[in-house]
Coordinates of N, CA and C in Angstrom, one line a residue:
E1 N -10.9 6.5 1.1 CA -10.5 7.4 0.1 C -9.3 8.3 0.6
K2 N -9.3 8.6 1.9 CA -8.2 9.5 2.4 C -6.9 8.7 2.6
I3 N -7.0 7.4 2.8 CA -5.7 6.7 3.0 C -5.3 5.7 1.9
G4 N -6.2 5.6 0.9 CA -5.9 4.6 -0.1 C -4.6 4.7 -0.8
D5 N -4.1 5.9 -1.0 CA -2.8 6.0 -1.6 C -1.6 5.6 -0.7
F6 N -1.9 5.4 0.5 CA -0.8 5.0 1.5 C -0.8 3.5 1.8
M7 N -1.7 2.8 1.2 CA -1.9 1.4 1.4 C -1.6 0.6 0.2
D8 N -1.0 -0.6 0.5 CA -0.8 -1.6 -0.6 C -1.7 -2.8 -0.4
I9 N -1.9 -3.2 0.8 CA -2.6 -4.4 1.1 C -3.7 -4.2 2.1
L10 N -4.9 -4.8 1.9 CA -6.0 -4.8 2.9 C -6.0 -6.2 3.5
M11 N -5.7 -6.3 4.8 CA -5.7 -7.6 5.5 C -7.0 -7.8 6.2
I12 N -7.6 -8.9 5.9 CA -8.9 -9.4 6.5 C -8.5 -10.6 7.4
A13 N -9.0 -10.6 8.6 CA -8.7 -11.7 9.5 C -9.9 -12.3 10.0
D14 N -10.0 -13.6 9.8 CA -11.1 -14.4 10.4 C -10.7 -15.9 10.4
D15 N -10.7 -16.5 11.5 CA -10.3 -17.9 11.6 C -11.4 -18.9 11.2
Y16 N -11.2 -19.6 10.2 CA -12.2 -20.6 9.7 C -11.8 -22.0 10.0
G17 N -10.6 -22.3 10.5 CA -10.1 -23.6 10.7 C -9.6 -23.9 12.1
T18 N -9.7 -25.2 12.4 CA -9.1 -25.7 13.7 C -7.8 -26.4 13.2
Q19 N -7.1 -27.0 14.2 CA -5.9 -27.8 13.8 C -6.2 -29.0 12.9
S20 N -7.5 -29.5 12.9 CA -7.8 -30.7 12.1 C -8.8 -30.5 11.0
S21 N -9.6 -29.4 11.1 CA -10.6 -29.3 10.0 C -11.2 -27.9 10.0
L22 N -12.2 -27.7 9.2 CA -12.9 -26.4 9.2 C -13.8 -26.3 10.5
M23 N -14.0 -25.1 10.9 CA -14.9 -24.8 12.0 C -16.4 -25.0 11.6
M24 N -16.6 -25.0 10.3 CA -18.0 -25.0 9.8 C -18.0 -25.8 8.5
S25 N -19.2 -26.1 8.0 CA -19.3 -26.7 6.7 C -19.0 -25.6 5.6
L26 N -18.7 -26.1 4.4 CA -18.6 -25.2 3.3 C -19.9 -24.5 3.0
T27 N -21.0 -25.2 3.2 CA -22.3 -24.5 3.0 C -22.5 -23.4 4.0
H28 N -22.1 -23.6 5.3 CA -22.2 -22.5 6.2 C -21.3 -21.3 5.9
F29 N -20.1 -21.6 5.5 CA -19.2 -20.6 5.1 C -19.8 -19.7 4.0
R30 N -20.4 -20.4 3.0 CA -21.0 -19.6 1.9 C -22.2 -18.8 2.4
E31 N -23.0 -19.4 3.3 CA -24.2 -18.7 3.7 C -23.9 -17.5 4.6
F32 N -23.0 -17.7 5.5 CA -22.8 -16.7 6.6 C -21.6 -15.8 6.4
F33 N -20.5 -16.2 5.8 CA -19.3 -15.5 5.7 C -18.9 -14.9 4.4
K34 N -19.3 -15.6 3.3 CA -18.8 -15.2 2.0 C -19.2 -13.8 1.6
T35 N -20.5 -13.5 1.7 CA -21.0 -12.2 1.2 C -20.4 -11.1 2.0
P36 N -20.3 -11.1 3.3 CA -19.7 -9.9 4.0 C -18.2 -9.8 3.7
T37 N -17.5 -10.9 3.5 CA -16.1 -10.9 3.2 C -15.9 -10.3 1.8
L38 N -16.8 -10.7 0.8 CA -16.7 -10.2 -0.5 C -16.9 -8.7 -0.6
K39 N -17.7 -8.1 0.3 CA -17.9 -6.7 0.4 C -16.6 -6.0 0.8
L40 N -15.8 -6.6 1.7 CA -14.5 -6.0 2.1 C -13.5 -6.2 0.9
I41 N -13.5 -7.3 0.3 CA -12.6 -7.5 -0.8 C -12.9 -6.5 -2.0
E42 N -14.2 -6.3 -2.3 CA -14.5 -5.4 -3.3 C -14.1 -4.0 -3.0
L43 N -14.2 -3.6 -1.7 CA -13.8 -2.3 -1.3 C -12.3 -2.1 -1.5
G44 N -11.5 -3.1 -1.1 CA -10.1 -3.0 -1.3 C -9.7 -3.0 -2.8
K45 N -10.3 -3.8 -3.6 CA -10.0 -3.9 -5.0 C -10.4 -2.5 -5.7
R46 N -11.4 -1.9 -5.2 CA -11.8 -0.6 -5.8 C -10.7 0.4 -5.7
Y47 N -9.8 0.3 -4.7 CA -8.7 1.2 -4.5 C -7.3 0.5 -4.9
G48 N -7.4 -0.6 -5.7 CA -6.2 -1.2 -6.2 C -5.4 -1.9 -5.2
L49 N -6.0 -2.3 -4.1 CA -5.2 -3.0 -3.1 C -5.2 -4.5 -3.3
K50 N -4.1 -5.1 -2.9 CA -4.0 -6.6 -2.8 C -4.8 -7.0 -1.5
I51 N -5.4 -8.1 -1.6 CA -6.2 -8.6 -0.4 C -5.5 -9.7 0.2
M52 N -5.3 -9.6 1.5 CA -4.6 -10.7 2.3 C -5.6 -11.2 3.3
L53 N -5.8 -12.5 3.4 CA -6.7 -13.1 4.4 C -5.9 -13.9 5.4
H54 N -6.1 -13.6 6.6 CA -5.5 -14.4 7.7 C -6.6 -15.4 8.2
S55 N -6.3 -16.7 8.1 CA -7.2 -17.7 8.6 C -6.4 -18.9 9.1
D56 N -6.5 -19.2 10.4 CA -5.7 -20.2 11.0 C -6.2 -21.6 10.6
G57 N -5.4 -22.6 10.8 CA -5.8 -24.0 10.8 C -5.9 -24.7 9.5
N58 N -6.6 -25.7 9.5 CA -6.8 -26.6 8.3 C -7.9 -26.0 7.4
I59 N -7.6 -25.2 6.5 CA -8.6 -24.4 5.7 C -8.5 -24.8 4.2
R60 N -7.8 -25.9 3.9 CA -7.6 -26.4 2.5 C -8.9 -26.4 1.7
K61 N -10.0 -26.8 2.3 CA -11.3 -26.9 1.5 C -11.8 -25.5 1.1
L62 N -11.3 -24.4 1.8 CA -11.8 -23.1 1.5 C -10.9 -22.4 0.5
I63 N -9.7 -22.9 0.2 CA -8.8 -22.1 -0.7 C -9.4 -21.9 -2.0
P64 N -10.1 -22.8 -2.7 CA -10.7 -22.5 -4.0 C -11.7 -21.3 -3.9
E65 N -12.4 -21.3 -2.8 CA -13.4 -20.2 -2.5 C -12.7 -18.9 -2.4
F66 N -11.6 -18.9 -1.6 CA -10.8 -17.7 -1.4 C -10.3 -17.1 -2.8
I67 N -9.8 -18.0 -3.6 CA -9.2 -17.6 -4.9 C -10.4 -17.0 -5.8
E68 N -11.5 -17.7 -5.8 CA -12.7 -17.2 -6.6 C -13.1 -15.8 -6.1
M69 N -13.0 -15.6 -4.8 CA -13.4 -14.4 -4.1 C -12.5 -13.2 -4.4
G70 N -11.3 -13.5 -4.9 CA -10.3 -12.5 -5.2 C -9.2 -12.2 -4.2
I71 N -9.1 -13.2 -3.3 CA -8.0 -13.0 -2.3 C -6.7 -13.3 -2.9
D72 N -5.7 -12.4 -2.7 CA -4.4 -12.5 -3.4 C -3.4 -13.2 -2.5
I73 N -3.5 -13.0 -1.2 CA -2.5 -13.5 -0.3 C -3.1 -14.3 0.8
L74 N -2.7 -15.5 1.1 CA -3.2 -16.3 2.2 C -2.2 -16.5 3.3
N75 N -2.6 -16.2 4.5 CA -1.8 -16.3 5.7 C -2.5 -17.1 6.8
P76 N -1.9 -18.0 7.6 CA -0.5 -18.1 7.9 C 0.1 -19.4 7.3
I77 N -0.7 -20.2 6.6 CA -0.2 -21.5 6.1 C 0.4 -22.4 7.2
Q78 N -0.5 -22.8 8.1 CA -0.1 -23.7 9.2 C 0.0 -25.1 8.6
N79 N 1.0 -25.8 9.0 CA 1.2 -27.2 8.6 C 0.5 -28.1 9.6
V80 N -0.8 -28.1 9.5 CA -1.6 -28.9 10.4 C -2.3 -30.0 9.6
G81 N -1.6 -31.1 9.4 CA -2.1 -32.3 8.7 C -1.9 -32.3 7.3
L82 N -2.2 -33.4 6.6 CA -1.9 -33.6 5.2 C -2.7 -32.6 4.3
D83 N -3.8 -32.1 4.8 CA -4.6 -31.2 3.9 C -3.8 -29.9 3.7
M84 N -2.9 -29.5 4.6 CA -2.2 -28.3 4.6 C -0.7 -28.5 4.2
D85 N -0.4 -29.6 3.6 CA 1.0 -29.9 3.2 C 1.4 -28.9 2.2
P86 N 2.5 -28.1 2.4 CA 2.9 -27.1 1.5 C 3.2 -27.5 0.1
V87 N 3.7 -28.7 -0.1 CA 4.0 -29.2 -1.4 C 2.6 -29.3 -2.2
I88 N 1.6 -29.9 -1.6 CA 0.3 -30.0 -2.2 C -0.3 -28.6 -2.5
L89 N -0.3 -27.8 -1.5 CA -0.8 -26.4 -1.6 C -0.2 -25.7 -2.8
K90 N 1.1 -25.7 -2.8 CA 1.8 -25.0 -3.9 C 1.4 -25.6 -5.3
R91 N 1.4 -26.9 -5.4 CA 1.1 -27.5 -6.6 C -0.4 -27.2 -7.1
E92 N -1.3 -27.2 -6.1 CA -2.7 -27.0 -6.5 C -3.1 -25.6 -6.6
F93 N -2.5 -24.7 -5.8 CA -3.0 -23.3 -5.8 C -1.9 -22.2 -6.0
G94 N -0.7 -22.6 -6.1 CA 0.4 -21.7 -6.2 C 0.4 -20.7 -7.3
K95 N -0.3 -21.1 -8.4 CA -0.4 -20.2 -9.5 C -1.5 -19.1 -9.3
D96 N -2.3 -19.4 -8.4 CA -3.5 -18.5 -8.2 C -3.5 -17.6 -6.9
I97 N -2.6 -18.0 -6.0 CA -2.6 -17.2 -4.7 C -1.2 -17.2 -4.1
C98 N -0.9 -16.1 -3.5 CA 0.4 -16.0 -2.8 C 0.3 -16.5 -1.4
F99 N 1.3 -17.3 -1.0 CA 1.3 -17.9 0.4 C 2.2 -17.0 1.3
H100 N 1.7 -16.8 2.5 CA 2.4 -16.0 3.5 C 2.5 -16.7 4.8
G101 N 3.7 -17.0 5.3 CA 3.8 -17.7 6.6 C 4.6 -19.0 6.4
G102 N 4.1 -20.0 7.0 CA 4.7 -21.4 6.8 C 5.7 -21.8 7.8
I103 N 6.3 -20.9 8.6 CA 7.3 -21.2 9.6 C 6.6 -21.4 10.9
D104 N 6.4 -22.6 11.4 CA 5.6 -22.9 12.5 C 6.1 -22.3 13.8
T105 N 5.2 -21.7 14.6 CA 5.5 -21.1 15.9 C 5.1 -22.0 17.0
Q106 N 4.5 -23.2 16.8 CA 4.1 -24.0 17.9 C 5.1 -25.1 18.2
Q107 N 5.7 -25.7 17.1 CA 6.6 -26.8 17.4 C 8.0 -26.5 16.8
V108 N 8.2 -25.7 15.8 CA 9.5 -25.5 15.2 C 10.3 -24.4 15.9
L109 N 9.8 -23.2 15.9 CA 10.5 -22.1 16.4 C 10.9 -22.2 17.9
P110 N 10.0 -22.7 18.8 CA 10.4 -22.8 20.2 C 11.4 -23.9 20.5
Y111 N 11.4 -25.0 19.7 CA 12.1 -26.2 20.2 C 13.2 -26.6 19.3
L112 N 13.3 -26.3 18.0 CA 14.3 -26.8 17.2 C 15.6 -26.0 17.3
S113 N 16.7 -26.7 16.9 CA 18.0 -26.1 16.9 C 18.2 -25.2 15.7
G114 N 19.2 -24.4 15.7 CA 19.5 -23.5 14.7 C 19.6 -24.2 13.3
E115 N 20.3 -25.3 13.3 CA 20.4 -26.1 12.0 C 19.1 -26.6 11.5
E116 N 18.3 -27.0 12.4 CA 16.9 -27.5 12.1 C 16.0 -26.4 11.5
I117 N 16.2 -25.2 12.1 CA 15.4 -24.1 11.7 C 15.9 -23.6 10.3
T118 N 17.2 -23.7 10.1 CA 17.8 -23.4 8.8 C 17.2 -24.3 7.7
K119 N 17.1 -25.6 8.0 CA 16.5 -26.5 7.1 C 15.1 -26.2 6.8
E120 N 14.3 -25.9 7.9 CA 12.9 -25.6 7.8 C 12.7 -24.4 6.8
V121 N 13.5 -23.3 7.1 CA 13.3 -22.1 6.3 C 13.7 -22.4 4.8
R122 N 14.8 -23.1 4.6 CA 15.2 -23.5 3.2 C 14.1 -24.3 2.5
D123 N 13.6 -25.3 3.3 CA 12.5 -26.1 2.7 C 11.3 -25.3 2.3
K124 N 10.9 -24.4 3.2 CA 9.7 -23.6 2.9 C 9.9 -22.7 1.7
M125 N 11.1 -22.1 1.7 CA 11.4 -21.2 0.6 C 11.5 -22.0 -0.8
E126 N 12.0 -23.2 -0.7 CA 12.1 -24.0 -1.9 C 10.8 -24.4 -2.4
I127 N 10.0 -24.9 -1.5 CA 8.6 -25.4 -1.8 C 7.7 -24.3 -2.2
L128 N 7.4 -23.4 -1.2 CA 6.4 -22.4 -1.4 C 6.9 -21.2 -2.3
G129 N 8.2 -21.0 -2.4 CA 8.7 -19.9 -3.2 C 9.1 -20.3 -4.6
K130 N 9.0 -21.5 -4.9 CA 9.3 -21.9 -6.3 C 8.4 -21.2 -7.3
G131 N 9.0 -20.5 -8.2 CA 8.3 -19.7 -9.2 C 7.6 -18.5 -8.7
G132 N 7.9 -18.1 -7.4 CA 7.4 -16.9 -6.8 C 6.1 -17.2 -6.1
G133 N 5.5 -16.1 -5.5 CA 4.2 -16.2 -4.8 C 4.4 -16.7 -3.4
Y134 N 5.4 -16.3 -2.7 CA 5.6 -16.7 -1.3 C 6.2 -15.6 -0.5
I135 N 5.7 -15.3 0.6 CA 6.2 -14.3 1.6 C 6.6 -15.1 2.8
L136 N 7.9 -15.2 3.1 CA 8.4 -15.9 4.2 C 8.0 -15.2 5.5
S137 N 7.5 -16.0 6.5 CA 7.1 -15.4 7.8 C 6.7 -16.5 8.7
P138 N 6.8 -16.3 10.0 CA 6.3 -17.2 11.0 C 4.8 -17.3 10.8
T139 N 4.2 -18.4 11.3 CA 2.7 -18.6 11.1 C 1.9 -17.7 12.0
H140 N 2.5 -17.2 13.0 CA 1.7 -16.4 14.0 C 2.6 -15.4 14.7
M141 N 2.1 -14.7 15.6 CA 2.9 -13.8 16.4 C 3.9 -14.8 17.2
V142 N 5.1 -14.4 17.3 CA 6.1 -15.2 18.0 C 5.9 -15.0 19.5
Q143 N 5.8 -16.1 20.2 CA 5.6 -16.0 21.6 C 6.9 -16.0 22.4
L144 N 6.8 -15.8 23.7 CA 7.9 -15.7 24.6 C 8.8 -16.9 24.7
D145 N 8.2 -18.1 24.3 CA 9.0 -19.3 24.4 C 9.9 -19.6 23.2
V146 N 10.0 -18.6 22.3 CA 10.9 -18.7 21.1 C 12.2 -18.0 21.4
P147 N 13.3 -18.7 21.4 CA 14.6 -18.0 21.6 C 14.8 -16.9 20.5
M148 N 15.4 -15.8 20.9 CA 15.7 -14.7 20.0 C 16.6 -15.2 18.8
E149 N 17.5 -16.1 19.1 CA 18.4 -16.6 18.0 C 17.6 -17.4 16.9
N150 N 16.5 -18.0 17.3 CA 15.7 -18.7 16.4 C 14.9 -17.8 15.4
I151 N 14.5 -16.7 16.0 CA 13.8 -15.6 15.2 C 14.8 -15.0 14.2
L152 N 16.0 -14.7 14.7 CA 17.0 -14.1 13.8 C 17.4 -15.1 12.7
R153 N 17.5 -16.4 13.1 CA 17.9 -17.4 12.1 C 17.0 -17.4 10.9
I154 N 15.7 -17.2 11.0 CA 14.8 -17.1 9.9 C 15.3 -16.1 8.9
Y155 N 15.5 -14.9 9.3 CA 15.8 -13.8 8.5 C 17.3 -13.9 7.9
Q156 N 18.2 -14.5 8.7 CA 19.5 -14.7 8.2 C 19.5 -15.7 7.1
V157 N 18.8 -16.8 7.2 CA 18.7 -17.8 6.1 C 18.1 -17.2 4.9
A158 N 17.0 -16.4 5.1 CA 16.3 -15.8 4.0 C 17.2 -14.9 3.2
R159 N 18.0 -14.1 4.0 CA 18.9 -13.1 3.4 C 20.0 -13.8 2.6
D160 N 20.5 -14.9 3.2 CA 21.6 -15.6 2.5 C 21.1 -16.3 1.2
L161 N 19.8 -16.7 1.2 CA 19.3 -17.4 0.0 C 18.8 -16.4 -1.1
S162 N 18.7 -15.2 -0.7 CA 18.2 -14.2 -1.7 C 19.3 -13.5 -2.5

């Protein structure tokens, strides 16, 4: 109540996925995680906040649950396998949820050239940003193996495209 007027987004963080699949079955998610998460979502909604969920990995099977639960923004959109293909995610869920992230910090930012990063950023903005509902960002905290010029490149490209 004391800080609600100063907030726009309530971020909830819980990793439900690995690089290849969910960490648990959909049944276990519903049994052990859905109700406590819904309580947090309801609290945020009571104060008019957007709800952002951070969950790593291949979480495609949970996205319909997240939308039903009232999550507005999904982070980090890791490109881990076909289930998390941005084209498919945008087509299937883009009208119901905002995507946040998508710029890979494991293989793209540390290793690709400036031109390759430019292409990656443009591609993500075109795919996930089509029609709105996308917040450009790296998929995770940027680690020490990422050259500073690669970080700057993301924001330069985004600025030039906007």
